[in-house]
């Protein structure tokens, strides 16, 4: 079956520009997570959506970062006025309800020049 | 403050021998622990998990051990195979049956030598 998909797979942008990263979770998965992995670092939690509850935004590094999840399915992570330190792989994961296993997408590799 | 720590950035093991990957955590509220495996250019994939009510969970060549008093867990892979070469992430969460975010360590890169 279809897994978690992310687009674009790679994004190169100039400092100061806005970028949007998309995540299509597995159908029926109510929980959706965004992480990022900077070079040499682990997976840094960014934001978590669960059903219709208010998202857990505690991991967002600054107010330049925001995310939406429309209709309980597709999610978009937006980074405004990108900085070079935003360069990382941005990973999306989804899971079904109370099941603890997260299924990850392949990630979007963002490079800010 | 890192709540999940993998202090070895890399590990080299001979094919056929045992690979032992270690992980320490600081938050005593964690009660569910997971290991993920990641190949280059792919997302992490779930490998094995353990809840705090157990001290060992085994799945084929993979065994996870949990020492709650030491806040330490380890992943054993035996025998190690070339396809096991990957980055392994330890992760922990605060509740097995509630929705909660999962905190990851920085990963250990495992190299299986022929």
PDB file of C-alpha atoms in Angstrom:
ATOM      1  CA  UNK A   1       0.000   0.000   0.000  1.00  0.00           C
ATOM      2  CA  UNK A   2       1.001   3.653  -0.312  1.00  0.00           C
ATOM      3  CA  UNK A   3       3.288   4.981   2.359  1.00  0.00           C
ATOM      4  CA  UNK A   4       3.912   8.507   3.546  1.00  0.00           C
ATOM      5  CA  UNK A   5       4.895  10.751   0.666  1.00  0.00           C
ATOM      6  CA  UNK A   6       6.637  14.087   0.757  1.00  0.00           C
ATOM      7  CA  UNK A   7       7.247  16.730  -1.852  1.00  0.00           C
ATOM      8  CA  UNK A   8       9.455  18.113  -3.134  1.00  0.00           C
ATOM      9  CA  UNK A   9      12.212  15.586  -2.515  1.00  0.00           C
ATOM     10  CA  UNK A  10      14.811  18.336  -2.820  1.00  0.00           C
ATOM     11  CA  UNK A  11      14.488  22.091  -2.537  1.00  0.00           C
ATOM     12  CA  UNK A  12      17.167  24.721  -3.047  1.00  0.00           C
ATOM     13  CA  UNK A  13      16.230  28.247  -2.126  1.00  0.00           C
ATOM     14  CA  UNK A  14      17.828  31.584  -1.468  1.00  0.00           C
ATOM     15  CA  UNK A  15      18.116  33.061   1.980  1.00  0.00           C
ATOM     16  CA  UNK A  16      15.079  35.168   2.776  1.00  0.00           C
ATOM     17  CA  UNK A  17      12.648  33.296   0.550  1.00  0.00           C
ATOM     18  CA  UNK A  18       9.641  31.355   1.845  1.00  0.00           C
ATOM     19  CA  UNK A  19       9.301  27.604   1.258  1.00  0.00           C
ATOM     20  CA  UNK A  20       6.444  25.141   1.586  1.00  0.00           C
ATOM     21  CA  UNK A  21       6.977  21.463   2.204  1.00  0.00           C
ATOM     22  CA  UNK A  22       4.176  18.989   1.733  1.00  0.00           C
ATOM     23  CA  UNK A  23       3.347  15.720   3.464  1.00  0.00           C
ATOM     24  CA  UNK A  24       0.740  13.174   2.432  1.00  0.00           C
ATOM     25  CA  UNK A  25       0.263  10.755   5.322  1.00  0.00           C
ATOM     26  CA  UNK A  26      -0.962   7.201   5.063  1.00  0.00           C
ATOM     27  CA  UNK A  27      -4.722   7.166   4.560  1.00  0.00           C
ATOM     28  CA  UNK A  28      -6.550   6.757   7.836  1.00  0.00           C
ATOM     29  CA  UNK A  29      -3.625   7.808  10.017  1.00  0.00           C
ATOM     30  CA  UNK A  30      -4.836  10.401  12.491  1.00  0.00           C
ATOM     31  CA  UNK A  31      -1.481  11.476  13.898  1.00  0.00           C
ATOM     32  CA  UNK A  32       1.050  13.408  11.828  1.00  0.00           C
ATOM     33  CA  UNK A  33       4.502  14.587  12.882  1.00  0.00           C
ATOM     34  CA  UNK A  34       7.134  16.837  11.397  1.00  0.00           C
ATOM     35  CA  UNK A  35      10.806  16.387  12.281  1.00  0.00           C
ATOM     36  CA  UNK A  36      13.991  17.776  10.892  1.00  0.00           C
ATOM     37  CA  UNK A  37      17.453  16.302  10.772  1.00  0.00           C
ATOM     38  CA  UNK A  38      20.314  18.725  10.442  1.00  0.00           C
ATOM     39  CA  UNK A  39      23.762  17.504   9.428  1.00  0.00           C
ATOM     40  CA  UNK A  40      25.208  15.351  12.195  1.00  0.00           C
ATOM     41  CA  UNK A  41      22.140  15.727  14.354  1.00  0.00           C
ATOM     42  CA  UNK A  42      19.306  13.454  15.399  1.00  0.00           C
ATOM     43  CA  UNK A  43      15.663  13.823  14.577  1.00  0.00           C
ATOM     44  CA  UNK A  44      14.429  17.089  16.023  1.00  0.00           C
ATOM     45  CA  UNK A  45      10.719  17.166  16.768  1.00  0.00           C
ATOM     46  CA  UNK A  46       8.931  20.160  15.243  1.00  0.00           C
ATOM     47  CA  UNK A  47       5.155  19.774  15.413  1.00  0.00           C
ATOM     48  CA  UNK A  48       2.514  17.104  15.990  1.00  0.00           C
ATOM     49  CA  UNK A  49      -1.097  16.923  14.795  1.00  0.00           C
ATOM     50  CA  UNK A  50      -3.615  14.517  16.283  1.00  0.00           C
ATOM     51  CA  UNK A  51      -7.110  14.449  14.844  1.00  0.00           C
ATOM     52  CA  UNK A  52      -8.994  17.642  15.531  1.00  0.00           C
ATOM     53  CA  UNK A  53      -6.967  18.543  18.614  1.00  0.00           C
ATOM     54  CA  UNK A  54      -4.844  21.665  18.738  1.00  0.00           C
ATOM     55  CA  UNK A  55      -1.399  20.805  17.377  1.00  0.00           C
ATOM     56  CA  UNK A  56       1.609  20.463  19.649  1.00  0.00           C
ATOM     57  CA  UNK A  57       3.886  23.188  18.318  1.00  0.00           C
ATOM     58  CA  UNK A  58       6.435  22.960  21.092  1.00  0.00           C
ATOM     59  CA  UNK A  59       9.277  21.958  18.771  1.00  0.00           C
ATOM     60  CA  UNK A  60       9.024  24.772  16.256  1.00  0.00           C
ATOM     61  CA  UNK A  61      12.354  26.648  16.473  1.00  0.00           C
ATOM     62  CA  UNK A  62      10.998  30.111  15.683  1.00  0.00           C
ATOM     63  CA  UNK A  63       7.901  31.960  14.550  1.00  0.00           C
ATOM     64  CA  UNK A  64       9.170  31.677  10.978  1.00  0.00           C
ATOM     65  CA  UNK A  65       7.998  28.073  11.078  1.00  0.00           C
ATOM     66  CA  UNK A  66       4.338  27.111  10.820  1.00  0.00           C
ATOM     67  CA  UNK A  67       2.365  24.093   9.757  1.00  0.00           C
ATOM     68  CA  UNK A  68      -1.164  23.285   8.778  1.00  0.00           C
ATOM     69  CA  UNK A  69      -3.056  20.089   8.344  1.00  0.00           C
ATOM     70  CA  UNK A  70      -6.092  20.420   6.124  1.00  0.00           C
ATOM     71  CA  UNK A  71      -9.030  18.078   6.451  1.00  0.00           C
ATOM     72  CA  UNK A  72      -7.106  15.841   8.797  1.00  0.00           C
ATOM     73  CA  UNK A  73      -4.935  14.604   5.954  1.00  0.00           C
ATOM     74  CA  UNK A  74      -2.329  16.543   3.973  1.00  0.00           C
ATOM     75  CA  UNK A  75       0.026  18.780   5.916  1.00  0.00           C
ATOM     76  CA  UNK A  76       2.141  21.720   4.793  1.00  0.00           C
ATOM     77  CA  UNK A  77       5.170  22.988   6.682  1.00  0.00           C
ATOM     78  CA  UNK A  78       5.986  26.592   5.831  1.00  0.00           C
ATOM     79  CA  UNK A  79       9.268  28.288   6.557  1.00  0.00           C
ATOM     80  CA  UNK A  80       9.243  32.037   6.061  1.00  0.00           C
ATOM     81  CA  UNK A  81      12.332  34.148   5.374  1.00  0.00           C
ATOM     82  CA  UNK A  82      14.558  31.077   5.254  1.00  0.00           C
ATOM     83  CA  UNK A  83      17.983  31.190   6.853  1.00  0.00           C
ATOM     84  CA  UNK A  84      21.027  29.056   6.109  1.00  0.00           C
ATOM     85  CA  UNK A  85      20.627  27.226   9.408  1.00  0.00           C
ATOM     86  CA  UNK A  86      17.235  25.984   8.172  1.00  0.00           C
ATOM     87  CA  UNK A  87      19.095  23.677   5.774  1.00  0.00           C
ATOM     88  CA  UNK A  88      18.190  20.138   6.802  1.00  0.00           C
ATOM     89  CA  UNK A  89      16.170  17.102   5.854  1.00  0.00           C
ATOM     90  CA  UNK A  90      12.555  17.630   6.868  1.00  0.00           C
ATOM     91  CA  UNK A  91      10.806  14.356   7.680  1.00  0.00           C
ATOM     92  CA  UNK A  92       7.110  13.718   8.044  1.00  0.00           C
ATOM     93  CA  UNK A  93       5.665  10.718   9.836  1.00  0.00           C
ATOM     94  CA  UNK A  94       2.171   9.442  10.462  1.00  0.00           C
ATOM     95  CA  UNK A  95       0.653   6.827  12.675  1.00  0.00           C
ATOM     96  CA  UNK A  96      -2.750   5.325  13.212  1.00  0.00           C
ATOM     97  CA  UNK A  97      -4.496   6.220  16.455  1.00  0.00           C
ATOM     98  CA  UNK A  98      -3.043   4.557  19.497  1.00  0.00           C
ATOM     99  CA  UNK A  99      -0.618   2.416  17.542  1.00  0.00           C
ATOM    100  CA  UNK A 100       2.843   3.614  18.428  1.00  0.00           C
ATOM    101  CA  UNK A 101       4.694   2.793  15.234  1.00  0.00           C
ATOM    102  CA  UNK A 102       5.374   5.850  13.141  1.00  0.00           C
ATOM    103  CA  UNK A 103       5.780   5.510   9.423  1.00  0.00           C
ATOM    104  CA  UNK A 104       8.163   8.017   7.930  1.00  0.00           C
ATOM    105  CA  UNK A 105       8.227   9.603   4.522  1.00  0.00           C
ATOM    106  CA  UNK A 106      11.470   9.866   2.541  1.00  0.00           C
ATOM    107  CA  UNK A 107      11.988  13.477   3.583  1.00  0.00           C
ATOM    108  CA  UNK A 108      12.549  16.779   1.824  1.00  0.00           C
ATOM    109  CA  UNK A 109      16.147  17.899   1.620  1.00  0.00           C
ATOM    110  CA  UNK A 110      16.193  21.675   1.981  1.00  0.00           C
ATOM    111  CA  UNK A 111      19.252  23.725   1.113  1.00  0.00           C
ATOM    112  CA  UNK A 112      19.230  27.444   1.818  1.00  0.00           C
ATOM    113  CA  UNK A 113      21.954  29.314  -0.037  1.00  0.00           C
TER     114      UNK A 113
ATOM    115  CA  UNK B   1      18.774  19.309  27.126  1.00  0.00           C
ATOM    116  CA  UNK B   2      18.967  15.946  25.390  1.00  0.00           C
ATOM    117  CA  UNK B   3      16.487  13.520  26.855  1.00  0.00           C
ATOM    118  CA  UNK B   4      17.601  10.594  24.695  1.00  0.00           C
ATOM    119  CA  UNK B   5      21.322  10.118  24.250  1.00  0.00           C
ATOM    120  CA  UNK B   6      23.254   7.881  21.908  1.00  0.00           C
ATOM    121  CA  UNK B   7      26.835   8.544  22.869  1.00  0.00           C
ATOM    122  CA  UNK B   8      28.472   6.526  20.102  1.00  0.00           C
ATOM    123  CA  UNK B   9      28.174   8.330  16.753  1.00  0.00           C
ATOM    124  CA  UNK B  10      29.465   5.271  14.929  1.00  0.00           C
ATOM    125  CA  UNK B  11      30.214   1.603  15.436  1.00  0.00           C
ATOM    126  CA  UNK B  12      32.145  -0.875  13.300  1.00  0.00           C
ATOM    127  CA  UNK B  13      31.399  -4.595  13.647  1.00  0.00           C
ATOM    128  CA  UNK B  14      32.628  -7.629  11.759  1.00  0.00           C
ATOM    129  CA  UNK B  15      30.026  -9.512   9.769  1.00  0.00           C
ATOM    130  CA  UNK B  16      28.675 -12.431  11.774  1.00  0.00           C
ATOM    131  CA  UNK B  17      29.524 -10.880  15.141  1.00  0.00           C
ATOM    132  CA  UNK B  18      27.169  -9.182  17.576  1.00  0.00           C
ATOM    133  CA  UNK B  19      26.371  -5.477  17.220  1.00  0.00           C
ATOM    134  CA  UNK B  20      25.427  -3.677  20.429  1.00  0.00           C
ATOM    135  CA  UNK B  21      23.986  -0.190  20.188  1.00  0.00           C
ATOM    136  CA  UNK B  22      23.462   1.744  23.385  1.00  0.00           C
ATOM    137  CA  UNK B  23      21.034   4.443  24.432  1.00  0.00           C
ATOM    138  CA  UNK B  24      20.529   6.386  27.651  1.00  0.00           C
ATOM    139  CA  UNK B  25      17.580   8.514  28.661  1.00  0.00           C
ATOM    140  CA  UNK B  26      17.040  11.091  31.362  1.00  0.00           C
ATOM    141  CA  UNK B  27      13.269  11.440  31.638  1.00  0.00           C
ATOM    142  CA  UNK B  28      11.840   8.942  34.123  1.00  0.00           C
ATOM    143  CA  UNK B  29       8.377   9.506  32.625  1.00  0.00           C
ATOM    144  CA  UNK B  30       9.383   7.664  29.455  1.00  0.00           C
ATOM    145  CA  UNK B  31       7.754   4.261  29.423  1.00  0.00           C
ATOM    146  CA  UNK B  32       7.944   3.185  25.796  1.00  0.00           C
ATOM    147  CA  UNK B  33      11.109   2.861  23.769  1.00  0.00           C
ATOM    148  CA  UNK B  34      11.707   2.269  20.091  1.00  0.00           C
ATOM    149  CA  UNK B  35      14.542   1.655  17.684  1.00  0.00           C
ATOM    150  CA  UNK B  36      14.447   2.906  14.118  1.00  0.00           C
ATOM    151  CA  UNK B  37      16.789   2.129  11.263  1.00  0.00           C
ATOM    152  CA  UNK B  38      17.610   4.623   8.535  1.00  0.00           C
ATOM    153  CA  UNK B  39      19.291   4.127   5.194  1.00  0.00           C
ATOM    154  CA  UNK B  40      20.646   7.130   3.254  1.00  0.00           C
ATOM    155  CA  UNK B  41      18.009   9.133   1.371  1.00  0.00           C
ATOM    156  CA  UNK B  42      15.196   7.194   3.031  1.00  0.00           C
ATOM    157  CA  UNK B  43      12.991   7.893   6.026  1.00  0.00           C
ATOM    158  CA  UNK B  44      13.561   5.942   9.243  1.00  0.00           C
ATOM    159  CA  UNK B  45      11.786   2.599   9.524  1.00  0.00           C
ATOM    160  CA  UNK B  46      10.551   1.066  12.740  1.00  0.00           C
ATOM    161  CA  UNK B  47      12.633  -1.869  13.948  1.00  0.00           C
ATOM    162  CA  UNK B  48      11.631  -2.967  17.425  1.00  0.00           C
ATOM    163  CA  UNK B  49      10.092  -1.551  20.591  1.00  0.00           C
ATOM    164  CA  UNK B  50       9.830  -2.289  24.288  1.00  0.00           C
ATOM    165  CA  UNK B  51       7.524  -1.064  27.025  1.00  0.00           C
ATOM    166  CA  UNK B  52       8.723  -0.304  30.525  1.00  0.00           C
ATOM    167  CA  UNK B  53       6.909  -3.335  31.931  1.00  0.00           C
ATOM    168  CA  UNK B  54       9.416  -5.563  30.178  1.00  0.00           C
ATOM    169  CA  UNK B  55      13.182  -5.811  30.297  1.00  0.00           C
ATOM    170  CA  UNK B  56      13.680  -7.680  27.043  1.00  0.00           C
ATOM    171  CA  UNK B  57      11.988  -7.978  23.682  1.00  0.00           C
ATOM    172  CA  UNK B  58      13.236 -10.189  20.904  1.00  0.00           C
ATOM    173  CA  UNK B  59      12.393 -10.268  17.209  1.00  0.00           C
ATOM    174  CA  UNK B  60      14.548 -12.528  15.080  1.00  0.00           C
ATOM    175  CA  UNK B  61      18.115 -11.262  15.062  1.00  0.00           C
ATOM    176  CA  UNK B  62      17.139  -8.143  17.009  1.00  0.00           C
ATOM    177  CA  UNK B  63      16.814  -7.951  20.779  1.00  0.00           C
ATOM    178  CA  UNK B  64      16.217  -4.844  22.852  1.00  0.00           C
ATOM    179  CA  UNK B  65      17.148  -4.794  26.542  1.00  0.00           C
ATOM    180  CA  UNK B  66      15.815  -2.230  28.993  1.00  0.00           C
ATOM    181  CA  UNK B  67      17.406  -1.378  32.340  1.00  0.00           C
ATOM    182  CA  UNK B  68      14.979   1.056  33.970  1.00  0.00           C
ATOM    183  CA  UNK B  69      17.059   1.664  37.078  1.00  0.00           C
ATOM    184  CA  UNK B  70      19.983   2.745  34.922  1.00  0.00           C
ATOM    185  CA  UNK B  71      17.747   4.483  32.363  1.00  0.00           C
ATOM    186  CA  UNK B  72      19.561   2.540  29.708  1.00  0.00           C
ATOM    187  CA  UNK B  73      18.552   0.444  26.762  1.00  0.00           C
ATOM    188  CA  UNK B  74      20.489  -1.439  24.158  1.00  0.00           C
ATOM    189  CA  UNK B  75      19.839  -3.052  20.807  1.00  0.00           C
ATOM    190  CA  UNK B  76      21.612  -6.296  20.025  1.00  0.00           C
ATOM    191  CA  UNK B  77      21.879  -7.572  16.481  1.00  0.00           C
ATOM    192  CA  UNK B  78      23.203 -11.071  16.084  1.00  0.00           C
ATOM    193  CA  UNK B  79      24.566 -12.205  13.751  1.00  0.00           C
ATOM    194  CA  UNK B  80      25.325  -8.901  12.060  1.00  0.00           C
ATOM    195  CA  UNK B  81      24.823  -8.811   8.319  1.00  0.00           C
ATOM    196  CA  UNK B  82      25.993  -6.345   5.647  1.00  0.00           C
ATOM    197  CA  UNK B  83      22.426  -5.076   5.171  1.00  0.00           C
ATOM    198  CA  UNK B  84      22.428  -3.966   8.799  1.00  0.00           C
ATOM    199  CA  UNK B  85      24.771  -1.109   7.906  1.00  0.00           C
ATOM    200  CA  UNK B  86      22.622   1.950   8.567  1.00  0.00           C
ATOM    201  CA  UNK B  87      21.988   4.671  11.122  1.00  0.00           C
ATOM    202  CA  UNK B  88      20.071   3.459  14.163  1.00  0.00           C
ATOM    203  CA  UNK B  89      17.940   5.861  16.172  1.00  0.00           C
ATOM    204  CA  UNK B  90      16.819   5.224  19.711  1.00  0.00           C
ATOM    205  CA  UNK B  91      13.517   6.890  20.617  1.00  0.00           C
ATOM    206  CA  UNK B  92      11.317   7.230  23.678  1.00  0.00           C
ATOM    207  CA  UNK B  93       7.834   8.397  24.506  1.00  0.00           C
ATOM    208  CA  UNK B  94       5.911   9.192  27.650  1.00  0.00           C
ATOM    209  CA  UNK B  95       2.976   6.857  27.301  1.00  0.00           C
ATOM    210  CA  UNK B  96       2.333   3.667  25.435  1.00  0.00           C
ATOM    211  CA  UNK B  97      -1.370   4.090  24.977  1.00  0.00           C
ATOM    212  CA  UNK B  98      -1.737   7.815  24.768  1.00  0.00           C
ATOM    213  CA  UNK B  99      -0.887  10.111  21.946  1.00  0.00           C
ATOM    214  CA  UNK B 100       2.446  11.618  22.747  1.00  0.00           C
ATOM    215  CA  UNK B 101       5.406  12.892  20.853  1.00  0.00           C
ATOM    216  CA  UNK B 102       8.378  10.625  20.435  1.00  0.00           C
ATOM    217  CA  UNK B 103      11.842  11.950  21.280  1.00  0.00           C
ATOM    218  CA  UNK B 104      14.747  10.678  19.216  1.00  0.00           C
ATOM    219  CA  UNK B 105      18.444  10.385  19.902  1.00  0.00           C
ATOM    220  CA  UNK B 106      21.100  11.576  17.473  1.00  0.00           C
ATOM    221  CA  UNK B 107      21.660   8.133  16.024  1.00  0.00           C
ATOM    222  CA  UNK B 108      24.530   5.675  15.761  1.00  0.00           C
ATOM    223  CA  UNK B 109      25.955   4.799  12.364  1.00  0.00           C
ATOM    224  CA  UNK B 110      26.615   1.059  12.217  1.00  0.00           C
ATOM    225  CA  UNK B 111      29.149  -0.260   9.715  1.00  0.00           C
ATOM    226  CA  UNK B 112      29.217  -4.015   9.173  1.00  0.00           C
ATOM    227  CA  UNK B 113      32.621  -5.030   7.880  1.00  0.00           C
ATOM    228  CA  UNK B 114      32.972  -7.977   5.475  1.00  0.00           C
TER     229      UNK B 114
END
